[in-house]
Coordinates of C-alpha atoms in Angstrom, one line a residue:
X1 CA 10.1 -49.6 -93.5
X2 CA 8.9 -52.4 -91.5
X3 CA 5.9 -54.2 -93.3
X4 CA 3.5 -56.3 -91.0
X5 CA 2.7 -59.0 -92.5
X6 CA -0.2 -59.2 -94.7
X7 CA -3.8 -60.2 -93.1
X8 CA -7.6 -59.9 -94.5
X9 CA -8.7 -56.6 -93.5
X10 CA -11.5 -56.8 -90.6
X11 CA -12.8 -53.3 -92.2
X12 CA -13.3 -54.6 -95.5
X13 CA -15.3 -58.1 -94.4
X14 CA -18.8 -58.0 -94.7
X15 CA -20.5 -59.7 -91.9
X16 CA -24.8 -59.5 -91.8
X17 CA -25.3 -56.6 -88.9
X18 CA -26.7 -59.0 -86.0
X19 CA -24.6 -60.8 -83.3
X20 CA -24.1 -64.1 -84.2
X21 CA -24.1 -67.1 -81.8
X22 CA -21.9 -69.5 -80.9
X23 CA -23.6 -71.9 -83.1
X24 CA -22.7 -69.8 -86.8
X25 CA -19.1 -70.8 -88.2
X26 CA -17.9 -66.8 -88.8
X27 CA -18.0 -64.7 -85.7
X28 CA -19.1 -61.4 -86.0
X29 CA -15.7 -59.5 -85.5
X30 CA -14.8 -57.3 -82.9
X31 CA -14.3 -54.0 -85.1
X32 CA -17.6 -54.9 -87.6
X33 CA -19.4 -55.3 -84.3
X34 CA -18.0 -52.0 -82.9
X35 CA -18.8 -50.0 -86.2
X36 CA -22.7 -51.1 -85.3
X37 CA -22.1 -49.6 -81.9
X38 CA -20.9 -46.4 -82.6
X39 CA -23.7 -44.5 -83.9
X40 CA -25.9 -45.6 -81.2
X41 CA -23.3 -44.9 -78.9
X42 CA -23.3 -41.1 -80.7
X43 CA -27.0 -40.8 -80.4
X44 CA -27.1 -42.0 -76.9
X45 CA -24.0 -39.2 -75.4
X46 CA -26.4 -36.7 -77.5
X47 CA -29.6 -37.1 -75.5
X48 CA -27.5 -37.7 -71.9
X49 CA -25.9 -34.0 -73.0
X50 CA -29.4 -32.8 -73.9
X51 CA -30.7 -33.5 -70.3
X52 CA -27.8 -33.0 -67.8
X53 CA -25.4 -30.8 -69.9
X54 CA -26.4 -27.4 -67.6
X55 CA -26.1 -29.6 -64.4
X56 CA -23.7 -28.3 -61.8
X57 CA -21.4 -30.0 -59.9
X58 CA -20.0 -29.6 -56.6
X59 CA -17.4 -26.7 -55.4
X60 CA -13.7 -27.0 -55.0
X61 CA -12.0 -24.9 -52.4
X62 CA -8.5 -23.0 -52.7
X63 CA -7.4 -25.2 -50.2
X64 CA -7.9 -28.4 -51.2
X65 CA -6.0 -27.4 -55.0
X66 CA -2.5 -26.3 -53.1
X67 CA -2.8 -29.0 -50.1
X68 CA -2.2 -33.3 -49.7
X69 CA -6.5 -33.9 -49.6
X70 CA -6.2 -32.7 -54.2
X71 CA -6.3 -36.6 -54.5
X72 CA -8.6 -37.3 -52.6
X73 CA -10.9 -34.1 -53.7
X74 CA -10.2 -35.0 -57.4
X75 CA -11.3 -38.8 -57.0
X76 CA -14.6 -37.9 -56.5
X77 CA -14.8 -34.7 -58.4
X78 CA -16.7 -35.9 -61.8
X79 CA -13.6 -34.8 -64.5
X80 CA -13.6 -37.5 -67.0
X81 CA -16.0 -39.1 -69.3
X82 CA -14.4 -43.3 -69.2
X83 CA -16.8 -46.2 -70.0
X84 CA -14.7 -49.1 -69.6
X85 CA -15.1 -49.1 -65.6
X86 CA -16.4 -47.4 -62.8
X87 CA -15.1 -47.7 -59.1
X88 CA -17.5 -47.8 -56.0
X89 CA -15.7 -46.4 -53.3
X90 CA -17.3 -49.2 -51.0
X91 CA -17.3 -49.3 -47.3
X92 CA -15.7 -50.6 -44.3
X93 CA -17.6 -53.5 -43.3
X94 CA -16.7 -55.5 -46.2
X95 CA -13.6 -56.8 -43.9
X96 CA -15.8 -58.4 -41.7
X97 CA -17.1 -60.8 -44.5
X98 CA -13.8 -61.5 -46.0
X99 CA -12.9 -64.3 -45.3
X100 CA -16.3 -65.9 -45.4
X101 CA -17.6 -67.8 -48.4
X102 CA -18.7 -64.8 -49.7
X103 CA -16.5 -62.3 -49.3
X104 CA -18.3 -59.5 -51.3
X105 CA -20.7 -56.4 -50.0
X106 CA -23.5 -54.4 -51.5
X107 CA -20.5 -52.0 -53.1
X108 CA -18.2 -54.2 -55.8
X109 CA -15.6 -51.6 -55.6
X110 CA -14.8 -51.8 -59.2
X111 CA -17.5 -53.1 -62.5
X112 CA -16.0 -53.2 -65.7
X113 CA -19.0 -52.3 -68.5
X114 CA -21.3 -53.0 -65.3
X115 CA -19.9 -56.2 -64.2
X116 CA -18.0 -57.3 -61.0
X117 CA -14.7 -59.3 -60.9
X118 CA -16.7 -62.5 -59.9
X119 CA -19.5 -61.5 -62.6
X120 CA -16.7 -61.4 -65.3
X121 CA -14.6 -64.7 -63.8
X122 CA -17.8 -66.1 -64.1
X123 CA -18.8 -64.7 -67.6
X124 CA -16.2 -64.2 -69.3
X125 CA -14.8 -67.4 -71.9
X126 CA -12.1 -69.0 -71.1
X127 CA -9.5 -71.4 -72.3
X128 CA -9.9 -75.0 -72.5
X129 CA -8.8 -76.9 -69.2
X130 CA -8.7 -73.2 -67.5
X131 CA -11.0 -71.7 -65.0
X132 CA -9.5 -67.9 -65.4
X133 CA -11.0 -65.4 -67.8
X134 CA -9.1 -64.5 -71.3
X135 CA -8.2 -61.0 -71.3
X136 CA -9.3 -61.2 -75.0
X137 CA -12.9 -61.8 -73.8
X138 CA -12.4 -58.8 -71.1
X139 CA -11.3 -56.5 -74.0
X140 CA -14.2 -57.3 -76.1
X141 CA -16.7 -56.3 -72.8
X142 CA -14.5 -52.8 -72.7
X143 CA -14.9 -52.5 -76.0
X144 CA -18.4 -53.8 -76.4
X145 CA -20.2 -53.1 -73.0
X146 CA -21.2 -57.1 -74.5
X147 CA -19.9 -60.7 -73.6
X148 CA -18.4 -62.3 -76.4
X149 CA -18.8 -65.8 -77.2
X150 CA -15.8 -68.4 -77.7
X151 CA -15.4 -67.9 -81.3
X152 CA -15.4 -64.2 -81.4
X153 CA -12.0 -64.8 -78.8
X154 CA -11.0 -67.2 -80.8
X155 CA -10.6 -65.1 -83.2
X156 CA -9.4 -62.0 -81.4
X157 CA -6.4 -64.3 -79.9
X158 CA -5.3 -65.3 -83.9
X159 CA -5.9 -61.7 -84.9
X160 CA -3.5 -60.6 -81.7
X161 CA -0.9 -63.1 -83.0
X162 CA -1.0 -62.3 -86.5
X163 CA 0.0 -58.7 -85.6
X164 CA 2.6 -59.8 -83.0
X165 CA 5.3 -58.8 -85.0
X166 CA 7.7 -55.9 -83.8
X167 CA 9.7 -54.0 -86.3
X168 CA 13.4 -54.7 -86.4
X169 CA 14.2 -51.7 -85.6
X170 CA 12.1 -51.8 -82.4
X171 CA 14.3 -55.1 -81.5
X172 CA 17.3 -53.5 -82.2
X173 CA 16.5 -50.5 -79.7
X174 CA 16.0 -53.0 -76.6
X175 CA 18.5 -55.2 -77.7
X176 CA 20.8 -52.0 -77.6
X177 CA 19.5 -51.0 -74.0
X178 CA 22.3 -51.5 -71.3
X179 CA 20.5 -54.3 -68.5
X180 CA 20.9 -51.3 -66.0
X181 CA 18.0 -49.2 -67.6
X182 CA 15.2 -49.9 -65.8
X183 CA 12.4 -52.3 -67.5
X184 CA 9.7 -49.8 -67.6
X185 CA 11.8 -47.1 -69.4
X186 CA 12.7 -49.6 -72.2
X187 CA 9.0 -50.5 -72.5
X188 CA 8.1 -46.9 -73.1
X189 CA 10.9 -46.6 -75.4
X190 CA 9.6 -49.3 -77.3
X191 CA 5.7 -48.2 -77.5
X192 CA 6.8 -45.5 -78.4
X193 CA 9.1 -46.1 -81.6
X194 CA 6.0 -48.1 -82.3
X195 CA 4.5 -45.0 -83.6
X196 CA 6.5 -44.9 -87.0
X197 CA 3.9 -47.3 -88.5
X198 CA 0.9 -45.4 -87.3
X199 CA -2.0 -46.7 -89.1
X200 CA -4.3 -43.3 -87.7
X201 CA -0.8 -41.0 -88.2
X202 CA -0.6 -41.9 -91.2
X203 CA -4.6 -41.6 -92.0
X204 CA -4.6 -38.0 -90.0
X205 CA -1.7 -37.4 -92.7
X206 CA -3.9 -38.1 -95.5
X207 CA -6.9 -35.9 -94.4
X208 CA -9.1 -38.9 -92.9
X209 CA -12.7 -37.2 -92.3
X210 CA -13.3 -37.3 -88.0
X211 CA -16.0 -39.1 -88.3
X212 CA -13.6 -42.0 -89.6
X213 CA -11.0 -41.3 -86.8
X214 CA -12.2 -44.1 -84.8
X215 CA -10.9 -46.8 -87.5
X216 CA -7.6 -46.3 -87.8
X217 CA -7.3 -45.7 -83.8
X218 CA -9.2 -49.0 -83.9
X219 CA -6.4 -51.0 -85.9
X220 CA -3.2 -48.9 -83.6
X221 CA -4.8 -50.0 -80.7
X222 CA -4.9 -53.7 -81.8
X223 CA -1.5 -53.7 -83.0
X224 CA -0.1 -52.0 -79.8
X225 CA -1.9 -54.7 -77.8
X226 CA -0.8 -57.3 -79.9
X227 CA 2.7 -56.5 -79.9
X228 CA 3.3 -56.3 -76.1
X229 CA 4.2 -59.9 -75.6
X230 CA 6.9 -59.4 -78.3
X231 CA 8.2 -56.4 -75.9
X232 CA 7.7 -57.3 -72.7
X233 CA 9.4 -60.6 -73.3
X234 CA 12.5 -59.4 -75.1
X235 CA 12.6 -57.2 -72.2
X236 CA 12.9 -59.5 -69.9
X237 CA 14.9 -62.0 -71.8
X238 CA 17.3 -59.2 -72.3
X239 CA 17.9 -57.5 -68.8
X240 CA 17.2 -60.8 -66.8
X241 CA 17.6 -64.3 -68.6
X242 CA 19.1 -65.7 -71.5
X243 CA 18.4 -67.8 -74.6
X244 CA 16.3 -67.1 -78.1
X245 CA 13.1 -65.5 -77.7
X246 CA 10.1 -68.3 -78.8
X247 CA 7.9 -67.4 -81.9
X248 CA 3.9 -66.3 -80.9
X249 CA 2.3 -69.5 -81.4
X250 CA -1.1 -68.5 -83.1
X251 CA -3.3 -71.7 -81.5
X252 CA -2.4 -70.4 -78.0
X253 CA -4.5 -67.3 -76.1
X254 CA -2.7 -64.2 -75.3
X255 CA -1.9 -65.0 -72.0
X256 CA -0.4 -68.2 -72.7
X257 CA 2.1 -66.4 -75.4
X258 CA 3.0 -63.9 -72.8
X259 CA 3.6 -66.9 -70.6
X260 CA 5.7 -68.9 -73.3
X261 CA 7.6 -65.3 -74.6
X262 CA 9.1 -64.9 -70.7
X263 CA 9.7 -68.7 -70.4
X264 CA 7.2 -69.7 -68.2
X265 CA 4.8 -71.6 -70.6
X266 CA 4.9 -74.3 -69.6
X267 CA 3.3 -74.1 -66.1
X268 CA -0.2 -74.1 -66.5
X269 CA -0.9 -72.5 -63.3
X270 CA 1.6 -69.3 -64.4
X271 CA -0.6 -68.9 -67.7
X272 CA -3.5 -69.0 -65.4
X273 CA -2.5 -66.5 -63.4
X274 CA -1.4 -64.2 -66.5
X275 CA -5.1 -64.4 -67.3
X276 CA -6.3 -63.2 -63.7
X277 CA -3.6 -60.6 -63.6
X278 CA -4.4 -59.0 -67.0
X279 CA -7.8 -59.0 -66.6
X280 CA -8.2 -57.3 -63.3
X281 CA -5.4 -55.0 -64.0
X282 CA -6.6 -54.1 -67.1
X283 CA -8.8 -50.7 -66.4
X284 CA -9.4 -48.9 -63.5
X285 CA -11.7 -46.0 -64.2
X286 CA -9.6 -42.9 -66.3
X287 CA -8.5 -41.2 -62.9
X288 CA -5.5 -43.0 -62.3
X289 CA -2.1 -41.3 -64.0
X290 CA -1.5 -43.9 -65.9
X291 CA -5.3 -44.3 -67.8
X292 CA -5.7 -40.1 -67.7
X293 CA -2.2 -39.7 -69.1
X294 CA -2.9 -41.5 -72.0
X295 CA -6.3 -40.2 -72.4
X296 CA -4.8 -36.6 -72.1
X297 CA -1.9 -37.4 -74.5
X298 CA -4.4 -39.1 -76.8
X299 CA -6.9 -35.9 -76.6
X300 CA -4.1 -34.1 -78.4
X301 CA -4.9 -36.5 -81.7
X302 CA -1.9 -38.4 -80.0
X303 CA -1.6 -42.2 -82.2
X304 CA -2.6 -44.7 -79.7
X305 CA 1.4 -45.8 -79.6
X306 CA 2.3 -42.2 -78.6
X307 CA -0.4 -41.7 -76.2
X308 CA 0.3 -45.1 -74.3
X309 CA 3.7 -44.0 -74.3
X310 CA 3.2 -41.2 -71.9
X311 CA 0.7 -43.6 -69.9
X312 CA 3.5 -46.1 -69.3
X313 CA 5.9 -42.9 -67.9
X314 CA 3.4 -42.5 -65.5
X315 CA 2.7 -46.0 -64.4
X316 CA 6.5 -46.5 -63.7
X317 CA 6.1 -44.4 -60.5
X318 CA 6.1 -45.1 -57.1
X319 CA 3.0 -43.6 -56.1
X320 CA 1.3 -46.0 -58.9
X321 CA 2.5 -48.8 -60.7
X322 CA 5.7 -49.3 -59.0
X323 CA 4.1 -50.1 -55.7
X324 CA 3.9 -53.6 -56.0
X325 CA 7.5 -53.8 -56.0
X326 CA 7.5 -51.6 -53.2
X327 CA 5.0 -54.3 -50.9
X328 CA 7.5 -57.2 -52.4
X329 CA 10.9 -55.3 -50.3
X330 CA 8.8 -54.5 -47.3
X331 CA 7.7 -58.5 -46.9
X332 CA 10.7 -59.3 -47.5
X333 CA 12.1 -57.3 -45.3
X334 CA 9.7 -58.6 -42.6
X335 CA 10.2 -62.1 -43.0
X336 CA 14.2 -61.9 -43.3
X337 CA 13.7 -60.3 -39.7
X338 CA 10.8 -61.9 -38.3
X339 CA 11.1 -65.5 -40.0
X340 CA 8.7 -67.7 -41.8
X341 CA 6.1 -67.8 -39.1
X342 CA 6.3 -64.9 -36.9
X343 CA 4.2 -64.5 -34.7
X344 CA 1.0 -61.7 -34.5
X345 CA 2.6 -60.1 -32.0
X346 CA 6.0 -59.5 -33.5
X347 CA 4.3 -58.5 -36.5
X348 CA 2.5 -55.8 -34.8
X349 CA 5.9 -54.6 -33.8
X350 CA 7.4 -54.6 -37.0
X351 CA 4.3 -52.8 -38.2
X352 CA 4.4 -50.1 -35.9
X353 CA 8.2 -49.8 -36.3
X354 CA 7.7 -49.1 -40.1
X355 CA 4.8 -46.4 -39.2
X356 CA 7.1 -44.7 -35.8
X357 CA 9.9 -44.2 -38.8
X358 CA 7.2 -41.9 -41.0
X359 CA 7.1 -44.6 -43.7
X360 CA 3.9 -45.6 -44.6
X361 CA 2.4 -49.6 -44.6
X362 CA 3.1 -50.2 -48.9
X363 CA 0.0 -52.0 -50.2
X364 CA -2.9 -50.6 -48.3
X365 CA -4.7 -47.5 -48.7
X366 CA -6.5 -46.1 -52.3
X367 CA -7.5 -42.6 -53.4
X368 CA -10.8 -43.7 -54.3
X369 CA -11.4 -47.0 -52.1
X370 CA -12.8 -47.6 -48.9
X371 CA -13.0 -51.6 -48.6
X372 CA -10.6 -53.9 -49.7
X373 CA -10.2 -53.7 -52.9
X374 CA -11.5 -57.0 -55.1
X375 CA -8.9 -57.2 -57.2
X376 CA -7.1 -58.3 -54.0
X377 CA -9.8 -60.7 -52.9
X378 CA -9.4 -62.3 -56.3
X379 CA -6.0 -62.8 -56.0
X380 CA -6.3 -64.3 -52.7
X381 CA -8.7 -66.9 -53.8
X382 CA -6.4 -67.6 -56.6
X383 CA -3.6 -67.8 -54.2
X384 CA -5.9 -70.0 -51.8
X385 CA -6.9 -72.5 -54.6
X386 CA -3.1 -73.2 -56.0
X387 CA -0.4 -71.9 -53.4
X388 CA -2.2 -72.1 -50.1
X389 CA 0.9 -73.4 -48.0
X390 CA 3.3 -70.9 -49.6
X391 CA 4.9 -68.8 -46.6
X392 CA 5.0 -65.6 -47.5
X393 CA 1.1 -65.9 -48.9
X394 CA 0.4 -66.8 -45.5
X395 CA 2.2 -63.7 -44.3
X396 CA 0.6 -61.1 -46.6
X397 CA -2.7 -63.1 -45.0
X398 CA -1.7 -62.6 -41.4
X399 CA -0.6 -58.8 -42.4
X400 CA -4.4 -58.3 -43.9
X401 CA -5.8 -59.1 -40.1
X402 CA -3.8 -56.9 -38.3
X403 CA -2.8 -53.9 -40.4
X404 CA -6.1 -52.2 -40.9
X405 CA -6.7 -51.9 -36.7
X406 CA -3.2 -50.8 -36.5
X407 CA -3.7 -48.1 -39.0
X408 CA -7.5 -46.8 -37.9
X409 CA -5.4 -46.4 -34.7
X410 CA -3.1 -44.5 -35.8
X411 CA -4.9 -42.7 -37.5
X412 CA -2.6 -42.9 -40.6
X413 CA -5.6 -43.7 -43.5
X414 CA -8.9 -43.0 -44.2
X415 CA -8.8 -46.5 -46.0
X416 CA -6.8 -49.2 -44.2
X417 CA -7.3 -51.8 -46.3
X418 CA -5.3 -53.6 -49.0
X419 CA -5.2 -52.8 -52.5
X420 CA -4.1 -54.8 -55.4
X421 CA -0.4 -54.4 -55.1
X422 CA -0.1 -56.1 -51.5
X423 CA -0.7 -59.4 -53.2
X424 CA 0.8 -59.3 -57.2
X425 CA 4.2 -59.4 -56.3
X426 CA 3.8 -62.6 -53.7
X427 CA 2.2 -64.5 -56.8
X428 CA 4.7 -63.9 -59.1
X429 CA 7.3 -64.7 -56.7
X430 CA 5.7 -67.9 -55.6
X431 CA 6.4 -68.9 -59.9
X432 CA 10.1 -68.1 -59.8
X433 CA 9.2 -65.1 -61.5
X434 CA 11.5 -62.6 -58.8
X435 CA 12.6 -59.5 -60.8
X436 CA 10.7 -57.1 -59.0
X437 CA 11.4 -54.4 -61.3
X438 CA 9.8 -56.1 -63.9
X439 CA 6.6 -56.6 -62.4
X440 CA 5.3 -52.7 -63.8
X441 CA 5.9 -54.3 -67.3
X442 CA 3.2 -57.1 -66.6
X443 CA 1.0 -54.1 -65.1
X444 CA 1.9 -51.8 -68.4
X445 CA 0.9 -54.8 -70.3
X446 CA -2.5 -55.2 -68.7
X447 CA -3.5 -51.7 -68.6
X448 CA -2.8 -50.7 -72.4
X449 CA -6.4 -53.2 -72.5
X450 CA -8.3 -50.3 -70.9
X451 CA -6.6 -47.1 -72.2
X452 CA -6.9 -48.5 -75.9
X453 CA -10.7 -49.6 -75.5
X454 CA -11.0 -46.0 -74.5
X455 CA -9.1 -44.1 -77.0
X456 CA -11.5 -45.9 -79.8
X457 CA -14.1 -44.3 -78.0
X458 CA -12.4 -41.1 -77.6
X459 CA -12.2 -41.4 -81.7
X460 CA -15.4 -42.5 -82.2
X461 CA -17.4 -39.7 -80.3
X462 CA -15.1 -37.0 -81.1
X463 CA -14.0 -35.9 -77.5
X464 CA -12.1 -32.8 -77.5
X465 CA -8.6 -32.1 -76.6
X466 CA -8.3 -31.7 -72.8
X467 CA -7.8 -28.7 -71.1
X468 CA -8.6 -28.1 -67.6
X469 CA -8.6 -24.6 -66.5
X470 CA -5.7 -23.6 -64.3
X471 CA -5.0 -20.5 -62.0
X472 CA -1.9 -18.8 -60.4
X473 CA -1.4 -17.7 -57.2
X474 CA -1.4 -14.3 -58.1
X475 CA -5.1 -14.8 -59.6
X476 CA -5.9 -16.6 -57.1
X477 CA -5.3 -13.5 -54.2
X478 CA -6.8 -11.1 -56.8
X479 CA -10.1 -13.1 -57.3
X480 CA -10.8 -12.7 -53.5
X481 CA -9.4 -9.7 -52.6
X482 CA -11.0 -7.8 -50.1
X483 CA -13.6 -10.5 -49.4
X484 CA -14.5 -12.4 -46.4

């Protein structure tokens, strides 16, 4: 059996029960500071139930559960309990400020633990020389609902490396993986087989009290974190370039190891971006497949490597995580016709073309959006600040001021702007990073942030196994039999 190697154990270090500044020389650690949280937390679920338990909420008609409008009837029918982040649907006007110096509204489309993208870029630490948040910092707020200081991610980055490790086995299965099998399906594969040194398996095993549950999710959902990097950049390293996979260098940050593991690490701006990119992809509210798959999965007592797993299955489809690759061929497409500097007009054509041929525009449109979606906007100022002469940024620019009219005259969305996939794939590119199948990886890396910071929750204030109620056809015609 693979043994990770050995490390003090966060549960059995005492630390005063305060939060510590930046000034004291031990950080208060992420779990010790969690384990204060909880029963508050507990108490806190117990008096919102008290009050609103018996409230109801809105009707769902037969209609909308057989017909094309269930997504968009589902993303705003109140399902799921998911703290990490909550999406404001937003409006339309938020296009006309854009491109000003200010391009934000009175609806932030997404706050993570109450906190907009600029709030958190803002907020959140970062690394030395950088201006980009550390996803380690970003966990901690999912975690936490609190900002950590720079020690406390200190110290989460060397506890992330210290359980970087990946079994030998787990190496031996990607290494074993023909190049043709896509990316995403050897990522799940390897998540998965992580599960044989379940540290909450192996405590369920044992007859752990629930109340405890939370701990040993805790310690899963740090090592599956942790161990990502490892994956994703054997992965890559298998299926698309060559040469001896680097060891996790346990001074660096996350992002930078991620960087270093898929032999980019040494262009600042690339570990920049990795920091952006993780930390806006990171959680999206628990609607999306992939977040409520692995909630679902991880309602069934799932491990954390089992449940993430089944979230990663989900991600890997079109209709979700696979859509950035999908904008990536459509540009291209575009600009292999058009050129590098069409002009509006022949994109207008080309745009209509692709909507005349029933396909739809890839990278615009959300189920539960109706502005442009910030995760976009941050990109775009990223992009603006370090590749503002690239071609085809100024193209997926050009596309965001005429696709939404072309759309609202079709008639083709209810939201016509762009989400967070129409710009990804561009950045990436613009790095020499072109495999577009990989580019779900980087996406199944970010969002294990969210879906783990909610299964310790899920643990911790013993949610119950999902089970929404269904109905047949059959009952369906009986229930309203012979009424109007």
């Amino acid at each position: 059996m693979f043994l990770r190697a050995s490390r003090p154990s966060l549960l059995r270090t005492a630390f005063p029960a305060v939060r510590l500044s930046s000034t004291v020389a031990k950080p208060v650690s992420l779990k010790d500071r969690l384990a204060e949280l909880i029963p508050k937390e507990i108490e806190n679920v117990k008096a919102v139930r008290a009050e609103h338990g018996k409230k109801a909420f809105g009707p769902v008609l037969v209609d909308q559960l057989y017909g094309q409008v269930l997504t968009s009837v589902l993303s705003r029918l109140p399902a799921l309990i998911w703290d990490g982040s909550v999406l404001d649907p937003g409006s339309s006007f938020t296009r006309l400020f854009f491109l000003s110096a200010h391009p934000r509204s009175p609806e932030e489309g997404i706050r993570f633990r109450g906190k907009t993208i600029p709030e958190i870029q803002a907020e959140l630490p970062k690394a030395p020389g950088g201006s980009e948040p550390l996803p380690e910092g970003l966990f901690w707020l999912l975690v936490t609902g609190e900002i950590p200081t720079q020690e406390q991610v200190a110290e989460l980055s060397r506890d992330w490396a210290a359980r970087a490790a990946i079994p030998e086995f787990v190496e031996e299965i990607l290494d074993r993986c023909p190049p043709t099998l896509h990316p995403m399906s050897q990522f799940s594969l390897a998540v998965t087989a992580l599960n044989h040194n379940s540290a909450f398996a192996k405590a369920y095993q044992d007859g752990i009290s629930k109340k405890d549950y939370w701990g040993p999710t805790f310690e899963d959902a740090m090592d599956l974190i942790a161990k990502l990097p490892n994956i994703a950049g054997r992965i890559y390293r298998n299926v698309f370039a060559k040469g001896k996979l680097p060891s996790i260098d346990a001074s660096k940050d996350y992002s930078h190891n991620l960087a270093a593991l898929l032999g980019f690490g040494d262009d600042p701006a690339f570990v920049e971006l990795l920091r952006l990119y993780i930390t806006i992809h990171s959680d999206h509210e628990g609607g999306n497949v992939s977040a409520h798959t692995g909630k679902l999965v991880g309602s069934a007592l799932s491990d954390p490597f089992l449940a993430y797993g089944a979230a990663l299955n989900g991600l890997a489809g079109p209709l979700h995580g696979l859509a950035n690759q999908e904008v990536l061929i459509w540009l291209r497409k575009m600009q292999s016709k058009l050129g590098d500097d069409p002009s509006d007009e022949a994109v207008k054509e080309y745009i209509w073309s692709t909507l005349k041929a029933g396909q739809v525009v890839p990278g615009y449109g959300h189920a539960v959006l109706r502005k442009t979606d910030p995760r976009y906007t941050a990109q775009r100022e990223f992009a603006l600040k370090h590749l503002p002469d690239d071609k085809m940024f100024k193209l997926v620019g050009q596309i965001y001021n005429l696709v939404p009219d072309i759309l609202l005259e079709a008639g083709k969305a209810k939201n016509p702007w762009p989400n967070v996939d129409a710009h990804s794939g561009v950045l990436l590119t613009h790095y020499g990073l072109d495999q577009m199948s990989f580019y779900t990886v980087l996406f199944g890396v970010s969002r294990a942030f969210g879906v783990a910071a909610q299964l310790i929750w899920d643990r911790a204030l013993g949610a119950p196994l999902e089970r929404p109620k269904s109905y047949s056809t059959a009952a369906i015609q009986k229930m309203f039999a012979g009424k109007p």
